[in-house]
Coordinates of N, CA and C in Angstrom, one line a residue:
X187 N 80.6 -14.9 -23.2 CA 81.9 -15.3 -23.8 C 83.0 -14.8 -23.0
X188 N 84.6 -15.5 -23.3 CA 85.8 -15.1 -22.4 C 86.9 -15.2 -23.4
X189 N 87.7 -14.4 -22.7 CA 89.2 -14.8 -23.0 C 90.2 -14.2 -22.5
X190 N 91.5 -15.0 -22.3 CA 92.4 -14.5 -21.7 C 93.3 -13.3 -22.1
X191 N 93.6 -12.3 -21.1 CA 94.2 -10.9 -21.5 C 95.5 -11.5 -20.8
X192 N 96.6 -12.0 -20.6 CA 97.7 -12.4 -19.4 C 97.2 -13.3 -18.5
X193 N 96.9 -12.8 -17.3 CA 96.8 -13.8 -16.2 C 95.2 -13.6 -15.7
X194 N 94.4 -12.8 -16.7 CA 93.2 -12.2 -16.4 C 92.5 -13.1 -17.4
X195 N 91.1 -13.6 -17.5 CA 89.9 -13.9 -17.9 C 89.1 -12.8 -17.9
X196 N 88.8 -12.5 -18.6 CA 87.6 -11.1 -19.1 C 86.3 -11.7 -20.0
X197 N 85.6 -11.2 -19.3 CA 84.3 -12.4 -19.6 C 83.3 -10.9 -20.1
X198 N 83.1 -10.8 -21.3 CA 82.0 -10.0 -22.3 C 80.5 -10.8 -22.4
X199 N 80.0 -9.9 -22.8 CA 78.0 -10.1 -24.0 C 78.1 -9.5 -24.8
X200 N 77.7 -10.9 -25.4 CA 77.8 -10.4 -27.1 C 76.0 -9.8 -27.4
X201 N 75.9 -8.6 -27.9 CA 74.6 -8.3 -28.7 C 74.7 -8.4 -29.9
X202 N 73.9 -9.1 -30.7 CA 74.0 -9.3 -32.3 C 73.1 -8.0 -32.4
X203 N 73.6 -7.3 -33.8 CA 72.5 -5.8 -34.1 C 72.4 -6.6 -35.3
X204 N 70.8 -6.6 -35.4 CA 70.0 -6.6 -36.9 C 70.4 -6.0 -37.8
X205 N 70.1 -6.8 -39.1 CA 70.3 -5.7 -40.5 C 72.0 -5.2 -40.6
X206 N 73.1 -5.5 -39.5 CA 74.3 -4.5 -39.6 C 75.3 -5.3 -40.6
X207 N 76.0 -4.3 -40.7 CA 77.3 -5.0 -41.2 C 78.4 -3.9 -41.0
X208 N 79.7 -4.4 -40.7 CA 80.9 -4.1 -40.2 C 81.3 -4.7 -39.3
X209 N 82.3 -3.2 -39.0 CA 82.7 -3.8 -37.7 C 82.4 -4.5 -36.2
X210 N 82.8 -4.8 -35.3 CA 82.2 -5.8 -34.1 C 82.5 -4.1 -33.1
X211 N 81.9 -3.8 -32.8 CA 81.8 -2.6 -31.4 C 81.9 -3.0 -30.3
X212 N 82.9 -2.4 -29.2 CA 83.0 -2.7 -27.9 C 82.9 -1.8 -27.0
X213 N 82.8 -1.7 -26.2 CA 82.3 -1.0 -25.3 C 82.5 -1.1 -23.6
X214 N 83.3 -0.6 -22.8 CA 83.7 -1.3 -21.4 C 83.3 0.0 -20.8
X215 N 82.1 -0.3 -20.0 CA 80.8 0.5 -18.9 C 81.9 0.6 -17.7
X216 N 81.1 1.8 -17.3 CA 81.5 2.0 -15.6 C 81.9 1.2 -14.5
X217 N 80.5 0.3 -14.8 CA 80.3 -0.4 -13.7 C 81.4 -2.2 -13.9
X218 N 82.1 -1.8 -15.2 CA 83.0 -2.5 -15.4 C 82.3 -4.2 -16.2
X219 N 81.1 -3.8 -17.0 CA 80.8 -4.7 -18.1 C 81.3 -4.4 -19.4
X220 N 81.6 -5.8 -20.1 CA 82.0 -5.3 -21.0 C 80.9 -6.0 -22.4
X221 N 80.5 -4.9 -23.1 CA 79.3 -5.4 -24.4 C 80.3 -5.2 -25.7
X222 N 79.4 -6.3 -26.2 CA 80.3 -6.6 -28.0 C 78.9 -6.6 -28.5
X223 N 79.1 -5.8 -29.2 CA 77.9 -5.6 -30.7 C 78.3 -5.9 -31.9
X224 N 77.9 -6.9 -32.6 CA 78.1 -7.5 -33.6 C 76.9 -7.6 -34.8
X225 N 77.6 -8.3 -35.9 CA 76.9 -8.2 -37.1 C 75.7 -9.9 -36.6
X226 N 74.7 -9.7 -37.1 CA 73.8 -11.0 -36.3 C 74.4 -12.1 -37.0
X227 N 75.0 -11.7 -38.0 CA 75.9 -13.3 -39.1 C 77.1 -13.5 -38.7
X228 N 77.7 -13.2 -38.3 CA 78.9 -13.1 -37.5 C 79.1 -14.6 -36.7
X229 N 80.1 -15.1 -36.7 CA 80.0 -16.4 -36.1 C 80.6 -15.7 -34.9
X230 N 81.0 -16.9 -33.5 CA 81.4 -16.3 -32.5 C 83.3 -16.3 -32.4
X231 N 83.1 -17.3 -33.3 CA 85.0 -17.0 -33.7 C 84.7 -15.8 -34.0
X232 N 84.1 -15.3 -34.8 CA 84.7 -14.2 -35.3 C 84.7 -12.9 -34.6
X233 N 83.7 -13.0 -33.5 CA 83.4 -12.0 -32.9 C 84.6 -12.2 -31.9
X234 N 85.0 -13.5 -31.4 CA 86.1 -13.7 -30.2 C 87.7 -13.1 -30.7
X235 N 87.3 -13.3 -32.3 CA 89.0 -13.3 -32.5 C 89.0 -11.7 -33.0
X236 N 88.2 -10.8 -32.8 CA 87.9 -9.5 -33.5 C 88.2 -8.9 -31.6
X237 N 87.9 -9.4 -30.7 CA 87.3 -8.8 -29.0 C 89.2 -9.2 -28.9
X238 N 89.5 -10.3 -28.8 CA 91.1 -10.7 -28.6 C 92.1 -9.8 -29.5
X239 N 91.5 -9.3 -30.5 CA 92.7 -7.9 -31.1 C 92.6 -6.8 -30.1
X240 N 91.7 -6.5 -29.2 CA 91.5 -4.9 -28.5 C 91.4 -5.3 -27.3
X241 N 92.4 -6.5 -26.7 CA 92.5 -6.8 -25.8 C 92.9 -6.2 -25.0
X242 N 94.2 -5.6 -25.3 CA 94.8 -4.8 -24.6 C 94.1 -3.8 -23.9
X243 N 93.4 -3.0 -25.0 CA 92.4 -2.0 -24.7 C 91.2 -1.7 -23.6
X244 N 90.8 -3.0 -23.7 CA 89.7 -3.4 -22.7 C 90.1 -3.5 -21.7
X245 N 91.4 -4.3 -21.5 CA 92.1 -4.7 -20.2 C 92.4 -3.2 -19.2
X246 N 92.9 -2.1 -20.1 CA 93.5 -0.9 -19.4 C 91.8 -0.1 -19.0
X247 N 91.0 0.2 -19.8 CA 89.9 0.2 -19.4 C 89.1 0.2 -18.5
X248 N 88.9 -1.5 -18.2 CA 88.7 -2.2 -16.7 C 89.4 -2.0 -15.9
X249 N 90.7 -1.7 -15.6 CA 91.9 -1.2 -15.3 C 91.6 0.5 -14.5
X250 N 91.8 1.0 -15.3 CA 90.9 2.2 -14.9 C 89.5 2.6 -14.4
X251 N 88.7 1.9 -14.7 CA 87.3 2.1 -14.0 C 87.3 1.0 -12.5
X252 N 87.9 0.0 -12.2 CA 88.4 -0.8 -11.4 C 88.6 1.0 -10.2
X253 N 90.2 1.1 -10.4 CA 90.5 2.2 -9.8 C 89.7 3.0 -9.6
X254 N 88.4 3.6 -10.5 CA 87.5 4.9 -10.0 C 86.9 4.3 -8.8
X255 N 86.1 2.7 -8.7 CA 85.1 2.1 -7.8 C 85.9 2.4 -6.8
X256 N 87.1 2.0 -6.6 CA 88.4 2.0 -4.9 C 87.9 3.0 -4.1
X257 N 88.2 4.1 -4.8 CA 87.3 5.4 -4.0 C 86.1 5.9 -3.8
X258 N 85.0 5.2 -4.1 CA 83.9 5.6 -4.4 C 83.5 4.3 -2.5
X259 N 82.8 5.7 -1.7 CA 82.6 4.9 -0.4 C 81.3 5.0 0.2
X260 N 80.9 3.8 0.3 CA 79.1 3.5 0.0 C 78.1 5.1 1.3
X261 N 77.4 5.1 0.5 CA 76.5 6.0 1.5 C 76.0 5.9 2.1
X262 N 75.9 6.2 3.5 CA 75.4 6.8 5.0 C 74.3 7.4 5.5
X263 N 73.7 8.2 4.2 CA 72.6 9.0 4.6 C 72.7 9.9 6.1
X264 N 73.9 10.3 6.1 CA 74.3 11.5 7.5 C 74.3 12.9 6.7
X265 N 74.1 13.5 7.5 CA 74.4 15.0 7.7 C 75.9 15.2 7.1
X266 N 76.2 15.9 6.0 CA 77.6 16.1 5.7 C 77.8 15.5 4.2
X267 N 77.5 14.5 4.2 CA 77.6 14.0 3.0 C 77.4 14.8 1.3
X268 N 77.6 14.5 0.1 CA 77.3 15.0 -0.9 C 76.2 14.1 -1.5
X269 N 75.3 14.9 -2.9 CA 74.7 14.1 -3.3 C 74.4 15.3 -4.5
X270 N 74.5 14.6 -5.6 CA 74.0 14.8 -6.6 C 72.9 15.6 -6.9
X271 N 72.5 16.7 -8.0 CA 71.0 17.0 -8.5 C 71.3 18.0 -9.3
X272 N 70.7 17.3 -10.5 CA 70.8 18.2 -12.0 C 72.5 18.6 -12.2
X273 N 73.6 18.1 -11.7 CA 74.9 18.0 -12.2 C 75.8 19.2 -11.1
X274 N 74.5 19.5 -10.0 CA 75.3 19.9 -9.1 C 75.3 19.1 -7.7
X275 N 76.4 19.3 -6.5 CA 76.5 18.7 -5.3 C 76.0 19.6 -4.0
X276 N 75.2 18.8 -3.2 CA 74.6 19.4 -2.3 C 74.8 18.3 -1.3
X277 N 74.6 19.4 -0.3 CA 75.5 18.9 1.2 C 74.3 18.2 2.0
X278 N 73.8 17.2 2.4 CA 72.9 16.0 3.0 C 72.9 17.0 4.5
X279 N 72.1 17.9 4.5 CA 71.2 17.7 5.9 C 70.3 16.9 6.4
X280 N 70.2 16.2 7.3 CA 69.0 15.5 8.0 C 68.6 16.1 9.4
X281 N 67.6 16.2 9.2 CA 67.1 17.1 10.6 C 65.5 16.1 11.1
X282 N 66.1 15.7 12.4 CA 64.6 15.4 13.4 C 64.1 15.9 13.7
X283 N 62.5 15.8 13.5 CA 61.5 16.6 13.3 C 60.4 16.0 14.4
X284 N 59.5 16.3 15.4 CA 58.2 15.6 15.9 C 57.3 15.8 14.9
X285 N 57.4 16.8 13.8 CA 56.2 17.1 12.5 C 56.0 15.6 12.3
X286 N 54.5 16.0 11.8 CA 53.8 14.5 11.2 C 54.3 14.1 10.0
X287 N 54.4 15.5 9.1 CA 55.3 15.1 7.9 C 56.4 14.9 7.4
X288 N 56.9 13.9 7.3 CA 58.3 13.7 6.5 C 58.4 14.3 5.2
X289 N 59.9 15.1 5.0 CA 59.9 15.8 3.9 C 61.1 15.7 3.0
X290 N 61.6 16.6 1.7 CA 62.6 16.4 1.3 C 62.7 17.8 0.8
X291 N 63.7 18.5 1.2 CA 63.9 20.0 0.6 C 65.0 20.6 0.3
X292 N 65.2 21.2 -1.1 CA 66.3 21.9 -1.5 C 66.3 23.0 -0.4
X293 N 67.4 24.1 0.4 CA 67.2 25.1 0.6 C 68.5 25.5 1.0
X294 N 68.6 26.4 0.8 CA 70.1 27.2 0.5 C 71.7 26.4 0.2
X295 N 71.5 25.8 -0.8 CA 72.2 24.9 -1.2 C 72.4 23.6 -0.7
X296 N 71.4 23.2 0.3 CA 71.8 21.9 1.1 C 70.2 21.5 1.0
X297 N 71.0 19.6 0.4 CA 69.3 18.9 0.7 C 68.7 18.6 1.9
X298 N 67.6 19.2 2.6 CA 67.8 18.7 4.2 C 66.3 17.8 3.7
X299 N 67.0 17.1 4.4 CA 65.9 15.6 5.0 C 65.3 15.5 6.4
X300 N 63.8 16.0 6.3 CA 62.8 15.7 7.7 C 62.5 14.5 7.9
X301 N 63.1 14.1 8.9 CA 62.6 12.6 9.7 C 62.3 12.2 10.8
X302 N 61.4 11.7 11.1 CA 61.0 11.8 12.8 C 61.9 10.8 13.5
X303 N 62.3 10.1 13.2 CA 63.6 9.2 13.7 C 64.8 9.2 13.1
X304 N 66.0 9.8 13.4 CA 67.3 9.3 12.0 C 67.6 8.3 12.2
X305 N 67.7 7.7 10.4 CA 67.8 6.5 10.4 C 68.2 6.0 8.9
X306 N 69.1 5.4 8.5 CA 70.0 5.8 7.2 C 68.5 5.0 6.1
X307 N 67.8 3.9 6.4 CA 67.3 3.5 5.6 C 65.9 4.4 5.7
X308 N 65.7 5.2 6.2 CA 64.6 5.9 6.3 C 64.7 7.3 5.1
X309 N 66.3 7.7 5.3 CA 66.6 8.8 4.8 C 66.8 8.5 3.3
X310 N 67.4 7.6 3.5 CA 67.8 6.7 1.8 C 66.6 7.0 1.2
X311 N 65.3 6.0 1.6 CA 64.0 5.6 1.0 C 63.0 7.5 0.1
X312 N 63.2 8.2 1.5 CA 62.6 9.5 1.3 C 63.7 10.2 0.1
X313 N 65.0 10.6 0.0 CA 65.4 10.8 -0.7 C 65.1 10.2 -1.9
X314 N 64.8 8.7 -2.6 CA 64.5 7.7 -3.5 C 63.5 8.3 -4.2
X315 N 62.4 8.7 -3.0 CA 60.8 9.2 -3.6 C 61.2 10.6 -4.5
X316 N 61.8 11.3 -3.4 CA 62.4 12.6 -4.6 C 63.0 12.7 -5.5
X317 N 64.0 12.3 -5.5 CA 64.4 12.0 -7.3 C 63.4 11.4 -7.8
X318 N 62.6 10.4 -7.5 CA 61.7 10.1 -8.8 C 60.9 11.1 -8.7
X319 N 60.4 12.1 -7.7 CA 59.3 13.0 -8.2 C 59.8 14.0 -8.8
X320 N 61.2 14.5 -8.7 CA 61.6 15.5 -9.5 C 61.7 14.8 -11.2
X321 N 62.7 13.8 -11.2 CA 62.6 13.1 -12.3 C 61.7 13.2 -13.3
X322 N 60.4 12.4 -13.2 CA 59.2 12.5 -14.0 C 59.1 13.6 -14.0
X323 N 59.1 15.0 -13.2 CA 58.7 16.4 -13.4 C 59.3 16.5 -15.1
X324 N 61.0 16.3 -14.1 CA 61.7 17.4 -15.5 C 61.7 16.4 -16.8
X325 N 61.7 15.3 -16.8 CA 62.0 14.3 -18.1 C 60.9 14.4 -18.7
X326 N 59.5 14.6 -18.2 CA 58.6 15.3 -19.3 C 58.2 16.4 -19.3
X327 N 58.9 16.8 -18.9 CA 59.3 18.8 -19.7 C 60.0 18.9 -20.7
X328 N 61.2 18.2 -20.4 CA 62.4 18.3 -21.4 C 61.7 17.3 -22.6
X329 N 61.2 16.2 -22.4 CA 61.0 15.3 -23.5 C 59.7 16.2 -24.3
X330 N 59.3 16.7 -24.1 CA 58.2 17.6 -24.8 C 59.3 18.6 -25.4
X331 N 60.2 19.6 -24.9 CA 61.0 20.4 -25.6 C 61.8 20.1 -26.7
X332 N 62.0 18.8 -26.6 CA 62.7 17.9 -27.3 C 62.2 17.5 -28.6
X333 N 60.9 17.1 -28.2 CA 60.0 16.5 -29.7 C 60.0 17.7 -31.2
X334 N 60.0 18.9 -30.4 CA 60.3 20.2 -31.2 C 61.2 19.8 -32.4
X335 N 62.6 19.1 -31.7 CA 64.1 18.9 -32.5 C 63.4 17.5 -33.4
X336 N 62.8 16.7 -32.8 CA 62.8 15.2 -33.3 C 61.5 15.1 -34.3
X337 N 61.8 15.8 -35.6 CA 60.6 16.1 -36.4 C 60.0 14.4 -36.8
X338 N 60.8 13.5 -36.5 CA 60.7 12.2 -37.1 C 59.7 11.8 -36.5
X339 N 59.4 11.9 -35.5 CA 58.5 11.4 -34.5 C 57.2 11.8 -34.7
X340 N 56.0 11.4 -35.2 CA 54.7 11.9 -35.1 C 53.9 11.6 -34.4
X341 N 54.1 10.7 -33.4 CA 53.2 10.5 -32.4 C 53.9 10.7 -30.9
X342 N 53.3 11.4 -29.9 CA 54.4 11.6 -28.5 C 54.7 10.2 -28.0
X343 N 55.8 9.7 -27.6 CA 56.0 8.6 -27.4 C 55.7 8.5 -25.5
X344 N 55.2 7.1 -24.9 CA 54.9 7.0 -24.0 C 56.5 7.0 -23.1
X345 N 56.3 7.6 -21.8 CA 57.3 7.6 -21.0 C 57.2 7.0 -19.5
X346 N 58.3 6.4 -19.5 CA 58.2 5.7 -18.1 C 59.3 6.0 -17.3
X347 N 58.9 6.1 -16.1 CA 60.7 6.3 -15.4 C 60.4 4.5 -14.3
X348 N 62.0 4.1 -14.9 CA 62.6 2.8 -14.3 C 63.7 3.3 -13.1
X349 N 63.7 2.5 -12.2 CA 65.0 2.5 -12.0 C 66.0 0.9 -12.3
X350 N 67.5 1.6 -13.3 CA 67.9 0.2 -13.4 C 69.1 0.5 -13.1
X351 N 70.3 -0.5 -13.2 CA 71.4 -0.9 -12.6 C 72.5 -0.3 -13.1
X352 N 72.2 -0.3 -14.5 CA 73.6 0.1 -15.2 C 72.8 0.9 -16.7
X353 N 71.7 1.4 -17.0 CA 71.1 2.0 -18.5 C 70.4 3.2 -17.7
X354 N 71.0 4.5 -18.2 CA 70.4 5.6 -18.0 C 68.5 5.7 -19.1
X355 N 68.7 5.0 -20.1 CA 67.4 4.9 -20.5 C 67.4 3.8 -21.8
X356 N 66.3 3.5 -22.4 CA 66.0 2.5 -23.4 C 65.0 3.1 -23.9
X357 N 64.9 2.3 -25.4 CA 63.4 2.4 -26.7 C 62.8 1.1 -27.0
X358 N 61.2 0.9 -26.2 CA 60.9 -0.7 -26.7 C 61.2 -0.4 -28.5
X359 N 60.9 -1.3 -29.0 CA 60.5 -1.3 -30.5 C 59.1 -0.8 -30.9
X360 N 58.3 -0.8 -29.8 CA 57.1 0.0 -30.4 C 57.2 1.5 -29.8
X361 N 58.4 2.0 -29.0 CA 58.9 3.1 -29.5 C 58.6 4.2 -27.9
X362 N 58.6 3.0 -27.0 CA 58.0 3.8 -25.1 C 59.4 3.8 -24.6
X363 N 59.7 5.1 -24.2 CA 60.6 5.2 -23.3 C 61.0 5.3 -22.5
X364 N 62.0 4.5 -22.3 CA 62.0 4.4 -20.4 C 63.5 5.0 -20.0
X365 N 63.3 6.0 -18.8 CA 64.8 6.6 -18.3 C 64.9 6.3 -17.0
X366 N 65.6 6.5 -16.3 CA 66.0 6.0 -15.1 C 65.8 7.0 -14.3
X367 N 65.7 7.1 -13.3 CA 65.7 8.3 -12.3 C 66.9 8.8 -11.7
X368 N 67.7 8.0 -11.9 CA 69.0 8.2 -11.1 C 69.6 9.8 -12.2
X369 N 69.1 9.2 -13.5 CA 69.8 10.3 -14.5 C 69.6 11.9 -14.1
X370 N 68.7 12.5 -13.0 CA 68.2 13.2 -12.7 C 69.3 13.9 -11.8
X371 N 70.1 13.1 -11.6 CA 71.5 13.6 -10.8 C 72.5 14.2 -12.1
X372 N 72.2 14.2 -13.3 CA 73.5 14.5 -14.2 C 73.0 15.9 -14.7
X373 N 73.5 16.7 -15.3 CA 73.3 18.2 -15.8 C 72.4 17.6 -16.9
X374 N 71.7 18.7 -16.7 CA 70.5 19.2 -18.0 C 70.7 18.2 -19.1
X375 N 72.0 19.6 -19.7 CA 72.3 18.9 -21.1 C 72.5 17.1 -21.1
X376 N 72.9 16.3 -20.2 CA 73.2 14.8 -20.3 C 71.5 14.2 -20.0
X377 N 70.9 14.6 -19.6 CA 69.3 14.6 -19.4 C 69.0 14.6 -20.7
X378 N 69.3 15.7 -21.7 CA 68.7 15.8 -23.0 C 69.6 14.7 -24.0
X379 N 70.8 14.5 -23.8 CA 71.4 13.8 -24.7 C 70.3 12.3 -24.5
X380 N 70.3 11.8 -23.2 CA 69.7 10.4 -23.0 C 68.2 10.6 -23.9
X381 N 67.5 11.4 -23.6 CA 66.1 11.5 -24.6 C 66.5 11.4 -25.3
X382 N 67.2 12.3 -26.4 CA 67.5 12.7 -27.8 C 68.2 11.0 -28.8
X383 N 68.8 10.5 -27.8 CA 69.6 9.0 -28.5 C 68.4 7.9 -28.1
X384 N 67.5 8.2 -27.0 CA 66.0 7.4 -27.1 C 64.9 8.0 -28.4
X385 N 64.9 9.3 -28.4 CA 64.2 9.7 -29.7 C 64.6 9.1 -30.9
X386 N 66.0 9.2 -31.5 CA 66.5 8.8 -32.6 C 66.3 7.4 -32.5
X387 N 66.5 6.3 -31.7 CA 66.1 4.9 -31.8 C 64.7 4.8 -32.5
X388 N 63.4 6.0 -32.0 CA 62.4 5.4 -32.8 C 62.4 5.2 -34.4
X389 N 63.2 6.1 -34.8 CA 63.7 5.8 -36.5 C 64.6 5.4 -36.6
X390 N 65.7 4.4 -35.9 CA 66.4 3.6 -36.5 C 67.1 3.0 -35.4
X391 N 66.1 2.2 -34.3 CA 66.2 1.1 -33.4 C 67.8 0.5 -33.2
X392 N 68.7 0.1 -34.5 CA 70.1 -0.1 -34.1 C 70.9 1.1 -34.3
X393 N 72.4 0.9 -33.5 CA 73.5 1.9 -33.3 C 73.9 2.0 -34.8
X394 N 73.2 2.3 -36.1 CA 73.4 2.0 -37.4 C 74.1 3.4 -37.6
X395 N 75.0 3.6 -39.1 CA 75.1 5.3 -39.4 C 74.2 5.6 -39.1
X396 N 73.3 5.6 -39.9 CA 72.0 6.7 -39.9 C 71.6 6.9 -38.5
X397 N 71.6 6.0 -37.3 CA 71.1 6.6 -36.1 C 72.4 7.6 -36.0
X398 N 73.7 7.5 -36.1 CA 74.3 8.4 -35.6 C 74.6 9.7 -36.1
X399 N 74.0 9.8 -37.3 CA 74.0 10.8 -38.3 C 72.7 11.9 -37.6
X400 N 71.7 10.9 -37.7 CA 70.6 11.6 -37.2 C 71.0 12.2 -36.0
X401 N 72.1 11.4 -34.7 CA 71.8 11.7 -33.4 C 72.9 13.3 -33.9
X402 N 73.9 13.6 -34.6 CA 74.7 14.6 -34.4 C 73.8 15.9 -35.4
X403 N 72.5 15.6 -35.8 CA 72.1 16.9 -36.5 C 71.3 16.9 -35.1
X404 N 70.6 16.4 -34.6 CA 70.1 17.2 -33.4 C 70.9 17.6 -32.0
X405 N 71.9 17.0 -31.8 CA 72.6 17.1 -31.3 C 74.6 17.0 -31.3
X406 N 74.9 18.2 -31.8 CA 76.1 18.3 -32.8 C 77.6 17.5 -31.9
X407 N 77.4 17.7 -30.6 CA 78.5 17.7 -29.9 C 78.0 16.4 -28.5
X408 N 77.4 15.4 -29.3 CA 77.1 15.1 -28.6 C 78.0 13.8 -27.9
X409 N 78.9 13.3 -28.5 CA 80.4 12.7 -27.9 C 80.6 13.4 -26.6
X410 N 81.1 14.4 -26.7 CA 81.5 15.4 -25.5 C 80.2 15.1 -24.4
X411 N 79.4 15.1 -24.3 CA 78.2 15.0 -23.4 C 78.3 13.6 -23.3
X412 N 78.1 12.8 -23.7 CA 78.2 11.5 -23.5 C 79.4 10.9 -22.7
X413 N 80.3 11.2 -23.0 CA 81.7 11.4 -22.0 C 81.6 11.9 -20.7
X414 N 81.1 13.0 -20.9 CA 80.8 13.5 -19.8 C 80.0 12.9 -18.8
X415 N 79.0 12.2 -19.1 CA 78.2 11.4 -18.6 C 78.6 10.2 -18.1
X416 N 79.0 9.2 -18.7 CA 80.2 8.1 -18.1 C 80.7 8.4 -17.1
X417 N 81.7 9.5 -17.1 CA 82.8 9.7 -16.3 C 81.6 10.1 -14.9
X418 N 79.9 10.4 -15.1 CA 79.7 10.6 -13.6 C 79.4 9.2 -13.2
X419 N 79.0 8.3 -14.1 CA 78.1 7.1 -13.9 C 78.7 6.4 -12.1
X420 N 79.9 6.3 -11.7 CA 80.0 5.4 -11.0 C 80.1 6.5 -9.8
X421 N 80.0 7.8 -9.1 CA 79.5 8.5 -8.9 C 77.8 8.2 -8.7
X422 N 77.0 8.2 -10.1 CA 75.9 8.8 -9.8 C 75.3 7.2 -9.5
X423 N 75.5 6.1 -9.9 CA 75.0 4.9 -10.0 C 75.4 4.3 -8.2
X424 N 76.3 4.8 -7.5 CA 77.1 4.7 -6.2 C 76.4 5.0 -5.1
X425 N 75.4 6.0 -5.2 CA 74.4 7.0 -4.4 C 73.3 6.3 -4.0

């Protein structure tokens, strides 16, 4: 669905949430989508003429995340560069190696990359493999540490690591969770917030009170983290 903000067309997805009622929720992502969550009864007037009151809003928004992308300048995979891991930045060594084995290693604060040829799509790929092996490491450590908090849960829920485009993680309905690997670049605590709002989905699948009630007893402050997390997305989604 669209509508005009001035001389702009702003084109949303509508998600109808099950069971809800209220308000229509909006939401304008990093990567500059914009989602409406709505009551499933809800006609689409009403959702269009509810999105056309917070026009404004959206518009400054996209506005602003627009501006963060300007500066954000695609990666190189050279020597020098920064890169993300666990919410700190480390400096992209690549070093040519005759070794048989190609490698990827933290060491004294710089990621150095062994490659027998430099070569940005070689370094990219090898980097790729390590975040996902560190990834699955820590997201099922932490998701085990976690189940501690999430008394609701009585069976361990299956975990998968995806990589996707714009969702640091999701809950099917039968309750397997999938997180992204990229998330492995954001601090701990935003690591734990993403499980913890996948944990609480298994008892109550929509953005309902009760999921958010539940999400602030196990996690009190968790706005602030969440925020925090956005503001890296076009950053960490960029890499």
């Amino acid at each position: 669905m669209s509508f005009h903000y001035g001389e702009e067309q702003i084109t949303f997805e509508r998600v109808k949430r099950l069971h809800a009622k209220g308000k229509v929720l909006i939401k304008v992502h990093p990567d500059c989508r914009v989602i409406v969550s709505s009551p499933e009864d809800a006609c689409n007037e009403e959702v269009l003429s509810a999105v056309k009151k917070r026009g404004r809003w959206i518009h400054e928004q996209l506005r602003d995340f627009r501006k963060k992308l300007e500066f954000i300048s695609p990666r190189r995979y050279v020597s020098g560069e920064s890169h993300y891991y666990l919410g700190k930045q480390y400096v992209l060594k690549v070093v040519e190696t005759s070794e048989q084995v190609e490698s990827v290693k933290l060491l004294r604060g710089k990621l150095e990359v062994s490659v027998r040829t430099k070569g940005a799509d070689r370094v990219r790929d090898l980097l790729t493999e390590w975040y996902k092996s560190r990834a699955k490491e820590i997201f099922y450590r932490r998701l085990d540490a976690l189940l501690e908090q999430a008394l609701w849960v009585e069976v361990r829920p299956s975990l998968r690591i995806l990589t996707m485009q714009t969702q640091w993680g999701s809950c099917s309905p039968k309750g397997r969770i999938t997180l992204n690997p990229q998330l492995v670049k954001a601090p701990r605590e935003c690591i734990d917030y993403v499980i913890l709002h996948e944990l609480c989905h298994i008892a109550e699948h929509n953005h309902s009170e009760r999921f958010y009630r539940l999400m602030s007893q196990v996690m009190p402050k968790w706005e602030r983290t969440k925020e925090s997390l956005d503001g890296m997305a076009n950053l960490i989604f960029s890499a």
